[in-house]
Every structure is written in C-alpha cells, then in structure tokens.
Short mmCIF file of C-alpha atoms and ligand atoms in Angstrom, two decimals:
data_model
loop_
_atom_site.label_atom_id
_atom_site.label_comp_id
_atom_site.label_asym_id
_atom_site.label_seq_id
_atom_site.Cartn_x
_atom_site.Cartn_y
_atom_site.Cartn_z
CA MET C 185 0.00 0.00 0.00
CA THR C 186 1.21 3.50 -0.82
CA ALA C 187 1.78 5.68 2.26
CA TYR C 188 0.41 9.22 2.14
CA LEU C 189 1.83 12.32 3.82
CA ARG C 190 0.22 15.74 3.73
CA PRO C 191 2.57 18.32 5.24
CA ARG C 192 1.03 21.52 6.60
CA SER C 193 4.06 23.75 6.11
CA LEU C 194 7.23 23.95 4.00
CA ALA C 195 9.23 22.95 7.11
CA GLU C 196 7.11 19.80 7.48
CA ALA C 197 7.43 19.13 3.75
CA VAL C 198 11.25 19.25 3.70
CA ALA C 199 11.36 17.15 6.90
CA ALA C 200 9.18 14.53 5.19
CA ARG C 201 11.38 14.67 2.09
CA ALA C 202 14.51 14.10 4.19
CA ALA C 203 12.92 11.28 6.16
CA GLU C 204 11.42 9.54 3.11
CA PRO C 205 13.60 10.21 0.03
CA GLY C 206 11.90 7.31 -1.76
CA TYR C 207 8.44 8.89 -1.58
CA LEU C 208 7.16 10.75 -4.64
CA VAL C 209 6.36 14.44 -4.38
CA LEU C 210 2.86 15.24 -5.63
CA ALA C 211 1.82 18.78 -6.59
CA GLY C 212 -1.04 19.11 -9.11
CA GLY C 213 -0.52 15.52 -10.26
CA THR C 214 -1.00 16.31 -13.96
CA ASP C 215 2.34 14.74 -14.93
CA LEU C 216 2.56 12.30 -12.05
CA MET C 217 -0.85 10.69 -12.60
CA VAL C 218 -0.14 10.16 -16.31
CA ASN C 219 3.13 8.44 -15.42
CA ALA C 220 1.35 6.37 -12.74
CA ASN C 221 -0.30 4.37 -15.51
CA HIS C 222 2.97 2.76 -16.55
CA ARG C 223 5.15 2.81 -13.43
CA PRO C 224 5.08 0.71 -10.26
CA ALA C 225 3.19 2.28 -7.34
CA PRO C 226 5.55 4.37 -5.18
CA ALA C 227 6.21 3.46 -1.54
CA GLY C 228 4.60 6.76 -0.55
CA LEU C 229 3.45 10.20 -1.61
CA ILE C 230 4.25 13.62 -0.14
CA ASP C 231 1.28 15.74 -1.19
CA LEU C 232 2.13 19.43 -1.62
CA TRP C 233 -1.22 20.42 -3.19
CA ARG C 234 -2.53 23.52 -1.39
CA LEU C 235 0.51 23.61 0.91
CA PRO C 236 -0.05 26.93 2.75
CA GLY C 237 1.90 29.75 1.06
CA ALA C 238 3.30 27.52 -1.69
CA GLY C 239 1.44 29.34 -4.48
CA GLU C 240 2.18 32.91 -3.46
CA ILE C 241 3.41 35.39 -6.05
CA SER C 242 5.16 38.54 -4.87
CA LEU C 243 7.65 41.21 -5.92
CA ASP C 244 11.02 41.41 -4.19
CA ALA C 245 11.67 45.07 -4.99
CA GLU C 246 15.17 45.04 -3.48
CA ARG C 247 16.35 42.24 -5.74
CA GLY C 248 14.17 43.29 -8.68
CA GLN C 249 12.70 39.78 -8.88
CA LEU C 250 9.28 38.22 -9.01
CA ALA C 251 9.04 35.35 -6.55
CA ILE C 252 6.58 32.74 -7.83
CA GLY C 253 5.84 29.97 -5.34
CA ALA C 254 6.40 26.50 -6.82
CA GLY C 255 2.78 25.64 -5.98
CA ALA C 256 1.34 28.44 -8.15
CA THR C 257 -0.95 26.94 -10.77
CA TRP C 258 -0.89 28.03 -14.41
CA LEU C 259 -4.19 29.82 -13.86
CA GLN C 260 -2.66 31.82 -11.01
CA VAL C 261 0.49 32.54 -13.05
CA GLN C 262 -1.39 33.73 -16.15
CA ARG C 263 -3.79 35.94 -14.19
CA HIS C 264 -1.50 37.49 -11.60
CA PRO C 265 -1.01 41.22 -12.31
CA LEU C 266 2.69 41.09 -11.32
CA VAL C 267 3.40 38.30 -13.81
CA VAL C 268 1.37 39.97 -16.55
CA ARG C 269 3.23 43.24 -15.95
CA HIS C 270 6.80 42.04 -15.40
CA ALA C 271 7.06 38.66 -17.13
CA ALA C 272 4.37 38.76 -19.82
CA ILE C 273 5.82 35.82 -21.76
CA LEU C 274 5.48 33.56 -18.71
CA ALA C 275 1.80 34.51 -18.48
CA ALA C 276 1.47 33.85 -22.23
CA ALA C 277 3.09 30.42 -21.93
CA ALA C 278 0.83 29.59 -18.96
CA ARG C 279 -2.23 30.33 -21.10
CA GLU C 280 -1.07 27.73 -23.65
CA ILE C 281 -0.41 24.86 -21.22
CA GLY C 282 -3.07 22.17 -21.72
CA ALA C 283 -6.70 23.18 -21.25
CA LEU C 284 -8.43 24.95 -18.36
CA GLN C 285 -8.57 21.85 -16.16
CA ILE C 286 -4.81 21.33 -16.49
CA GLN C 287 -4.13 25.03 -15.93
CA ALA C 288 -6.20 24.93 -12.73
CA ARG C 289 -4.23 22.01 -11.36
CA GLY C 290 -0.74 21.96 -12.95
CA THR C 291 1.91 24.00 -11.15
CA ILE C 292 5.05 25.84 -12.21
CA GLY C 293 7.06 23.76 -9.72
CA GLY C 294 5.76 20.56 -11.31
CA ASN C 295 6.71 21.73 -14.81
CA VAL C 296 10.22 22.64 -13.62
CA ALA C 297 10.82 19.47 -11.59
CA ASN C 298 9.35 17.19 -14.26
CA SER C 299 11.87 18.77 -16.67
CA SER C 300 10.39 17.48 -19.90
CA PRO C 301 12.06 18.81 -23.08
CA VAL C 302 8.55 19.93 -24.09
CA GLY C 303 7.77 21.71 -20.81
CA ASP C 304 6.43 25.05 -22.05
CA SER C 305 7.63 27.27 -19.22
CA LEU C 306 11.22 26.07 -19.44
CA PRO C 307 12.53 28.08 -22.43
CA VAL C 308 10.77 31.10 -20.95
CA LEU C 309 12.66 30.66 -17.68
CA LEU C 310 15.91 30.36 -19.64
CA ALA C 311 15.25 33.48 -21.71
CA LEU C 312 14.27 35.47 -18.61
CA GLU C 313 17.39 34.23 -16.79
CA ALA C 314 15.30 32.95 -13.89
CA GLU C 315 16.67 31.37 -10.74
CA LEU C 316 15.19 28.57 -8.66
CA GLU C 317 14.88 28.50 -4.92
CA LEU C 318 15.56 24.97 -3.68
CA CYS C 319 14.78 23.96 -0.13
CA SER C 320 15.77 21.11 2.17
CA VAL C 321 16.40 20.52 5.88
CA ARG C 322 19.97 21.60 5.09
CA GLY C 323 18.74 25.08 4.14
CA THR C 324 17.75 27.07 1.07
CA ARG C 325 19.87 27.64 -2.02
CA ARG C 326 19.42 29.59 -5.23
CA LEU C 327 20.39 28.07 -8.53
CA PRO C 328 20.27 29.76 -11.96
CA TYR C 329 17.63 27.88 -13.92
CA ARG C 330 20.24 27.48 -16.65
CA GLU C 331 22.16 25.06 -14.38
CA PHE C 332 19.12 23.05 -13.31
CA CYS C 333 18.51 20.77 -16.32
CA THR C 334 21.43 18.39 -16.56
CA GLY C 335 20.15 16.12 -19.34
CA TYR C 336 17.05 14.37 -20.65
CA ARG C 337 14.61 14.73 -17.72
CA THR C 338 17.48 14.92 -15.23
CA THR C 339 18.01 17.85 -12.91
CA ALA C 340 20.31 19.21 -10.23
CA LEU C 341 17.58 18.77 -7.60
CA GLY C 342 18.97 16.89 -4.58
CA ALA C 343 17.18 13.76 -3.33
CA ASP C 344 16.12 15.65 -0.20
CA GLU C 345 15.23 18.92 -1.94
CA LEU C 346 12.02 20.58 -3.09
CA VAL C 347 11.60 23.39 -5.57
CA SER C 348 10.11 26.12 -3.39
CA ALA C 349 10.04 29.09 -5.79
CA VAL C 350 10.87 30.37 -9.24
CA LEU C 351 12.58 33.79 -9.18
CA VAL C 352 12.20 35.87 -12.30
CA PRO C 353 14.14 39.13 -12.79
CA VAL C 354 11.87 42.04 -13.64
CA ALA C 355 12.56 42.96 -17.26
CA ALA C 356 13.90 46.50 -17.86
CA PRO C 357 11.59 48.76 -19.92
CA ALA C 358 13.95 48.61 -22.96
CA VAL C 359 13.75 44.81 -23.04
CA ARG C 360 11.28 43.31 -25.52
CA LEU C 361 9.95 39.82 -24.86
CA PHE C 362 9.01 37.12 -27.35
CA TRP C 363 7.19 33.79 -26.94
CA ARG C 364 5.80 31.35 -29.52
CA LYS C 365 4.60 27.80 -29.17
CA VAL C 366 4.15 25.73 -32.32
CA GLY C 367 2.05 22.58 -32.09
CA THR C 368 -0.25 20.54 -34.26
CA ARG C 369 -3.07 23.01 -33.59
CA ARG C 370 -3.58 26.36 -31.94
CA ALA C 371 -4.63 25.08 -28.51
CA GLN C 372 -4.20 22.03 -26.32
CA SER C 373 -1.28 20.49 -28.10
CA ILE C 374 2.12 19.30 -27.00
CA SER C 375 4.78 21.57 -28.44
CA LYS C 376 6.74 20.69 -31.57
CA VAL C 377 8.97 23.73 -31.05
CA MET C 378 8.77 26.69 -28.71
CA ALA C 379 10.91 29.81 -28.58
CA ALA C 380 11.39 32.57 -26.04
CA ALA C 381 13.59 35.64 -26.06
CA ALA C 382 14.40 38.78 -24.10
CA ILE C 383 15.87 41.41 -26.41
CA HIS C 384 17.45 44.65 -25.25
CA LEU C 385 16.94 47.13 -28.05
CA GLU C 386 18.58 50.56 -27.76
CA ASP C 387 18.93 53.29 -30.40
CA GLY C 388 17.48 50.91 -32.96
CA VAL C 389 20.04 48.13 -32.48
CA VAL C 390 20.14 44.94 -30.45
CA ARG C 391 22.42 45.42 -27.43
CA ARG C 392 21.87 41.99 -25.87
CA ALA C 393 19.55 39.06 -26.44
CA THR C 394 18.80 35.90 -24.52
CA VAL C 395 17.33 33.31 -26.88
CA ALA C 396 15.96 29.95 -25.76
CA PHE C 397 14.22 27.06 -27.49
CA GLY C 398 12.34 24.00 -26.32
CA ALA C 399 11.66 20.63 -27.98
CA VAL C 400 14.76 20.89 -30.17
CA ALA C 401 17.17 19.01 -27.86
CA ASP C 402 17.14 16.65 -24.88
CA ARG C 403 16.51 19.67 -22.65
CA PRO C 404 15.52 23.34 -23.09
CA VAL C 405 18.49 25.25 -24.51
CA ARG C 406 19.90 28.78 -24.75
CA LEU C 407 21.36 29.44 -28.20
CA ALA C 408 24.61 31.31 -27.51
CA GLY C 409 25.49 31.36 -31.24
CA VAL C 410 22.27 33.19 -32.09
CA GLU C 411 22.69 35.57 -29.16
CA ALA C 412 26.21 36.51 -30.32
CA ALA C 413 25.22 36.85 -33.99
CA VAL C 414 22.64 39.60 -33.41
CA VAL C 415 24.51 42.04 -31.16
CA GLY C 416 24.92 45.50 -32.74
CA LEU C 417 22.45 44.82 -35.56
CA ALA C 418 19.20 46.55 -36.45
CA PRO C 419 16.12 44.26 -36.19
CA ALA C 420 15.92 43.39 -39.91
CA GLN C 421 19.59 42.37 -40.10
CA ALA C 422 19.37 40.64 -36.71
CA ALA C 423 16.46 38.56 -38.03
CA GLU C 424 18.55 37.23 -40.91
CA ALA C 425 21.63 36.71 -38.71
CA ALA C 426 19.52 34.81 -36.16
CA ARG C 427 17.96 32.61 -38.87
CA ALA C 428 21.42 31.76 -40.24
CA ALA C 429 22.87 30.99 -36.79
CA VAL C 430 20.15 28.50 -35.78
CA ALA C 431 21.29 25.68 -38.08
CA GLY C 432 24.69 25.44 -36.41
CA ALA C 433 23.20 25.66 -32.94
CA ILE C 434 20.66 22.80 -32.81
CA ALA C 435 20.22 19.29 -34.17
CA PRO C 436 16.63 18.36 -33.33
CA ILE C 437 15.47 14.75 -33.43
CA SER C 438 12.62 13.21 -35.39
CA ASP C 439 9.94 11.62 -33.23
CA VAL C 440 6.20 10.92 -33.18
CA ARG C 441 5.41 14.63 -33.04
CA SER C 442 7.65 15.98 -35.78
CA THR C 443 10.57 15.46 -38.10
CA SER C 444 14.00 16.90 -37.52
CA ASP C 445 13.78 18.96 -40.75
CA TYR C 446 10.44 20.48 -39.79
CA ARG C 447 11.66 21.39 -36.31
CA LEU C 448 14.78 23.01 -37.73
CA GLN C 449 12.82 25.04 -40.25
CA VAL C 450 10.32 26.20 -37.64
CA ALA C 451 13.16 27.11 -35.27
CA GLU C 452 14.84 29.18 -38.01
CA ASN C 453 11.57 30.98 -38.75
CA LEU C 454 10.93 31.70 -35.07
CA ALA C 455 14.48 32.98 -34.55
CA ALA C 456 14.01 35.40 -37.45
CA ARG C 457 10.58 36.45 -36.28
CA MET C 458 11.66 37.33 -32.75
CA PHE C 459 13.81 40.11 -34.25
CA SER C 460 11.76 41.09 -37.33
CA GLU C 461 8.75 41.74 -35.05
CA LEU C 462 10.76 44.41 -33.22
CA SER C 463 10.63 46.81 -36.14
C1 FAD U 268 -3.77 16.63 -20.78
C2 FAD U 268 -2.45 17.25 -20.40
C3 FAD U 268 -1.99 18.34 -21.13
C4 FAD U 268 -0.77 18.93 -20.81
N1 FAD U 268 -0.33 19.99 -21.56
C5 FAD U 268 0.85 20.57 -21.29
C6 FAD U 268 1.34 21.64 -22.09
O1 FAD U 268 0.69 22.09 -23.04
N2 FAD U 268 2.55 22.17 -21.76
C7 FAD U 268 3.30 21.70 -20.72
O2 FAD U 268 4.39 22.22 -20.47
N3 FAD U 268 2.86 20.68 -19.93
C8 FAD U 268 1.67 20.11 -20.19
N4 FAD U 268 1.22 19.06 -19.42
C9 FAD U 268 2.07 18.57 -18.34
C10 FAD U 268 1.75 19.14 -16.92
O3 FAD U 268 0.43 19.63 -16.82
C11 FAD U 268 2.69 20.28 -16.51
O4 FAD U 268 4.05 19.85 -16.62
C12 FAD U 268 2.42 20.76 -15.07
O5 FAD U 268 3.04 22.01 -14.88
C13 FAD U 268 2.90 19.77 -14.02
O6 FAD U 268 2.61 20.31 -12.74
P1 FAD U 268 1.95 19.43 -11.58
O7 FAD U 268 1.80 20.33 -10.39
O8 FAD U 268 0.71 18.76 -12.05
O9 FAD U 268 3.11 18.36 -11.34
P2 FAD U 268 3.01 16.88 -10.73
O10 FAD U 268 2.43 15.95 -11.71
O11 FAD U 268 2.39 16.91 -9.38
O12 FAD U 268 4.57 16.60 -10.57
C14 FAD U 268 5.42 16.52 -11.69
C15 FAD U 268 6.83 16.12 -11.23
O13 FAD U 268 7.42 17.16 -10.48
C16 FAD U 268 7.71 16.75 -9.14
N5 FAD U 268 7.39 17.92 -8.29
C17 FAD U 268 6.23 18.63 -8.31
N6 FAD U 268 6.34 19.69 -7.51
C18 FAD U 268 7.59 19.64 -6.97
C19 FAD U 268 8.30 20.50 -6.06
N7 FAD U 268 7.77 21.61 -5.56
N8 FAD U 268 9.57 20.15 -5.74
C20 FAD U 268 10.14 19.04 -6.26
N9 FAD U 268 9.53 18.20 -7.11
C21 FAD U 268 8.26 18.52 -7.47
C22 FAD U 268 6.86 15.51 -8.92
O14 FAD U 268 7.46 14.64 -7.98
C23 FAD U 268 6.83 14.90 -10.31
O15 FAD U 268 8.02 14.19 -10.54
C24 FAD U 268 0.00 18.44 -19.71
C25 FAD U 268 -0.48 17.36 -18.96
C26 FAD U 268 -1.69 16.77 -19.29
C27 FAD U 268 -2.19 15.61 -18.48
#
C-alpha cells in the first residue's frame, strides 16, 4: 500500500522529504498521474497540493525579482497582475499549457521538476534568466535555472530537496519579450517547437539578447550562437543573422510529433521572427 503524507508547512514538507527520500512528491498531479499508468506504485506520496503559502506570487523590490511559489498553478500565473506586468511571456506560456482543467491544477514547480524537453515554461525561464529557490532541511539555495537541467529529464535537484520558488528578474523597460509555441493546432497540443527571447533594443540596435528554445534538444536550450550573432544589428539584419545561426546551434530529433527537418525550419523561422517583429 502507498503511504500518504500531507505536510502543513514547508518545514514539514522538507522534513518529510529528508525522512522519506523514496516517496514521490505530488503537486497538481498532472504529470505524475499520467506516469502512474505505466510505473510501479511508489512506496509513498508527499502531497504538496494547497501547501499553505506555496502558491504565493510577490515582488522582491530590493532584488528586482518576481518570486513565484512553486505551488502556483498556471491559472494563477497567467492571471497574476505582477506576472502579466513584469514577465508577460510567462503569463502567455501559462495560457497555452493544456486546457483549463490542467491550468487549474498543474503548477510551475511541477513543470520545472518534471523537466520534460517539451515543458512550455522552461525556455521562458531560460530566456528570462530565472533562478530557482531549492529547499531542504539543510537550508535554502538559489540556482540559476540554466544550471538546473542536466540532461534528458534529469536535474540538479537533490534527493532531499524541493523546488520552493521560481525567481524571475523584472525585465527593464527597454527589453522586448518574445514567446511562440508551435504545435499541431492552436490550442491544447504538445509543443513541436517553442521559442522565447528577451531582447534589449537601444537606439534601434540589439544590445543583448537571450534566446531559448524547447523541444529541439534533450533539454531546453539557450542558443549562444544566435545571441552573439545579433549584437549591434538593427532588427531586420538581426532577423537574418539569427535565422542563419540556428542551423549550427541545434540538431533536433525526429519523433512521433515531428521530423528533424520540420523542427529546424520552424526554429529558423521563429528565430528570425523574434527580431523582425521588433521593427
Ligand atoms: C492533458 C495534459 C496536457 C498537458 N499539456 C501541457 C502543455 O501544453 N505544456 C506543458 O508544459 N505541460 C503540459 N502538461 C504537463 C503538466 O500539466 C505540466 O508539466 C504541469 O506544470 C505539471 O505540474 P503538476 O503540479 O501537475 O506536477 P506533478 O504531476 O504533481 O509533478 C510533476 C513532477 O514534479 C515533481 N514535483 C512537483 N512539484 C515539486 C516540487 N515543488 N519540488 C520538487 N519536485 C516537485 C513531482 O514529484 C513529479 O516528478 C500536460 C499534462 C496533461 C495531463
């Protein structure tokens, strides 16, 4: 029989995690329950759903960061005025995750910890240069999201740790944000390719860009070659430079959802569009 723990505070949750590292952490369950169909029953569950305070969203003005509790659902993320104002592409991605039922139940912490290459929030977190707050009985640490995914569905999360928050720097006014998800249809589809970018445009030229893609590798990726190719260029030239730089930067696979060629072509188009739409 599967044991069931329902902590009433983050302190209780990390204590349970330390005491029972073999138990599965359950948040909204929208990934976990799908996997449950083809995996042996776990020894126990640590249920974080509605853990007090776990879904809070606030602004840390001193650090210039939004703090989004790992338990925040996609509905909360997409509707929260602070997210809409300071991290609009995260709100946009949240609106495209599954359907309403999934958005009401699935959490940002679950998307991050599940670490699927098609997790829609993940390229957004890369492009926004987000950090994670990771908690255990040993204390709390911050880790740049960029260092969290270590491979195909593997992460730097310790066996006794929980994701407690996602910390998103507030974008400066000169920074323009881009997000596109491409799937088989406009809504309720698993991504074939998704792209996110934060582009600092000043005096009509790109000063800096962070460019991230999902579903084109074993994990979400920043494309350093594209980022370097566009610096100092006006949007129209940056669009062509970005398109040209994509081919050397990714080698997507073919799978049930798409072919490698299609993914590459879509990625090139999206890279161009993130700059051409600036003008
Ligand atoms: C029909 C359907 C459609 C979907 N559509 C999309 C989509 O369009 N885009 C997309 O990105 N995803 C989609 N998903 C996947 C899923 O909804 C999201 O990944 C969601 O964000 C998962 O959150 P959750 O709270 O339900 O996670 P859970 O299922 O509860 O957990 C997922 C994993 O994360 C771990 N975990 C959860 N919270 C924590 C924490 N705080 N600390 C440490 N580990 C933790 C769990 O142990 C588990 O391994 C879909 C799923 C379904 C069933």
